Every structure is written in C-alpha cells, then in structure tokens.
Amino acid sequence: MPKFSENNKVQEVVSLIIDTGIEVSSWYQLVPTMQWQHASRWITICGTMSAFSCAVVYEIYKSGRDGNPSINRDFFKAVEDSLFRAYEQDSKLCMAPVRSCLPMAAECQEFCSKFGITEDTRVTMSMISGIIFPHRIRQGQRDWAAGFTSNSVHAPAEFAAMRLAADLAGIVTPASLVGQMARDLGIMYYGSTLPPLTDFFSKYQASS
C-alpha cells in the first residue's frame, strides 16, 4: 500500500478509517441483535472510533520508538473533526432509540440523564457519538496499547476487537482485557470485528 501523501494525509487517513467502519459493519450486520433500523450505520460509526484509536496509539508508539515521544495533535484534531462532520452528515436521517445504540445499561442511563430523556427516545446517531466518543476513544487507546505488547497471533487488534464487539452487544467488560478470553466474557461475535481491525492496522502501518 502506498505511503500517505503529506499534502493530503488527513483525508487519506479519514477515508481509511471510514472504510474500516464500513467493513466492520459488513462483517457484523448479520448478528441477530443488530437487525434494527439503521443498525449498520451505527456499527460503522463504532468501527471508526476503534480504527481512529488505533491510529493515535500507533503514532504515539512509533514516535516513542524513534526517540520523539510526541504526536501531531493538530493532525489528529483535524482527523477527529472530519469524522464528526461525516457522522453529522450521514446520520441526520438515521434516528434510533437510545437503548438500541447503547445496550450497556450504565452507558445508556448516563446518556439519558444528561438530556433528561428515556431510553426509548429516538435521537440522531451523531448526537450519541458526540457524547460517547471521548470515552470510547480513551478505552480503545488502552486496548490497542495493550495489544502492542501482547503475544497473541492477532495482536494488536485483538483487545480492540473484543471491546468493540462487547460494546455493540452491551456486555460489561473489565477495564483491561489483558488475560481475558472472549468466550469467557460471552463476547460471541468478536470474530466478526477482528478481521477488519487487523486489516486496518496492517494498512495504516504500511502507509505511515
């Protein structure tokens, strides 16, 4: 895969992240619990959050390895802003009940309390993603970072794939997934999120 262009790197990275979200959705959309209206769009958004986390962690890892432990924060802010614009544009007509997007009780309750609404309220996906994005990104960064030091054949994507599948299914997981097995946590469809995230890491690493 060719290297990212210095003049157009933001858009190239954003395109790769969004393509990964779409790929995650194509793998995961046949899961029985994800058959509600616009579910495929929500899976795509969640997949992009995990891919974005990977890009941030990899750049931190690479800069530290090269003896320059810093990242271009302006660059990642530009990527983040572009992703939010894509969320807003694509999800204006994609409204869904809060509980469908946030099946994890604590996350759903926190969101509903913030806006004084019930879990049955239909809201835009961009509204939900704007609230949960910071937490999901922080958690994703921890998962990817743990994956870099893992001896698993699927590292570094494995823990991120487990977390993504758990979030989509509403499965409560430990703060760290190191030493955990997907089957023991009941994350039955983790295998549907692993291939696209593994592919994203390979492509991003090759292009950076």
mmCIF file of N, CA and C in Angstrom, residues 3-12 62 72 75 207-208:
data_model
loop_
_atom_site.group_PDB
_atom_site.id
_atom_site.type_symbol
_atom_site.label_atom_id
_atom_site.label_comp_id
_atom_site.label_asym_id
_atom_site.label_seq_id
_atom_site.Cartn_x
_atom_site.Cartn_y
_atom_site.Cartn_z
ATOM 1 N N LYS A 3 2.442 5.046 0.596
ATOM 2 C CA LYS A 3 2.524 5.892 1.774
ATOM 3 C C LYS A 3 1.481 7.009 1.699
ATOM 4 N N PHE A 4 1.065 7.475 2.887
ATOM 5 C CA PHE A 4 0.155 8.613 2.922
ATOM 6 C C PHE A 4 0.845 9.830 2.307
ATOM 7 N N SER A 5 0.096 10.611 1.557
ATOM 8 C CA SER A 5 0.605 11.840 0.978
ATOM 9 C C SER A 5 0.693 12.919 2.047
ATOM 10 N N GLU A 6 1.801 13.609 2.127
ATOM 11 C CA GLU A 6 1.956 14.667 3.126
ATOM 12 C C GLU A 6 0.944 15.787 2.906
ATOM 13 N N ASN A 7 0.598 16.032 1.650
ATOM 14 C CA ASN A 7 -0.317 17.131 1.327
ATOM 15 C C ASN A 7 -1.782 16.777 1.557
ATOM 16 N N ASN A 8 -2.078 15.495 1.620
ATOM 17 C CA ASN A 8 -3.482 15.087 1.730
ATOM 18 C C ASN A 8 -3.658 13.993 2.777
ATOM 19 N N LYS A 9 -2.761 13.979 3.764
ATOM 20 C CA LYS A 9 -2.749 12.876 4.718
ATOM 21 C C LYS A 9 -4.032 12.803 5.536
ATOM 22 N N VAL A 10 -4.571 13.957 5.972
ATOM 23 C CA VAL A 10 -5.783 13.944 6.795
ATOM 24 C C VAL A 10 -6.907 13.219 6.079
ATOM 25 N N GLN A 11 -7.162 13.598 4.822
ATOM 26 C CA GLN A 11 -8.268 12.994 4.097
ATOM 27 C C GLN A 11 -8.018 11.523 3.795
ATOM 28 N N GLU A 12 -6.773 11.165 3.535
ATOM 29 C CA GLU A 12 -6.452 9.763 3.263
ATOM 30 C C GLU A 12 -6.656 8.905 4.509
ATOM 31 N N LYS A 62 5.084 4.785 17.616
ATOM 32 C CA LYS A 62 6.142 4.991 16.625
ATOM 33 C C LYS A 62 7.041 6.167 17.006
ATOM 34 N N ASN A 72 1.486 14.574 16.447
ATOM 35 C CA ASN A 72 0.952 15.789 15.860
ATOM 36 C C ASN A 72 -0.513 15.936 16.273
ATOM 37 N N PHE A 75 -2.894 17.385 13.731
ATOM 38 C CA PHE A 75 -3.278 16.427 12.700
ATOM 39 C C PHE A 75 -4.449 15.569 13.165
ATOM 40 N N SER A 207 1.331 2.344 5.489
ATOM 41 C CA SER A 207 1.235 3.648 4.829
ATOM 42 C C SER A 207 1.860 4.780 5.620
ATOM 43 N N SER A 208 2.167 4.542 6.895
ATOM 44 C CA SER A 208 2.698 5.622 7.757
ATOM 45 C C SER A 208 4.190 5.851 7.501
#
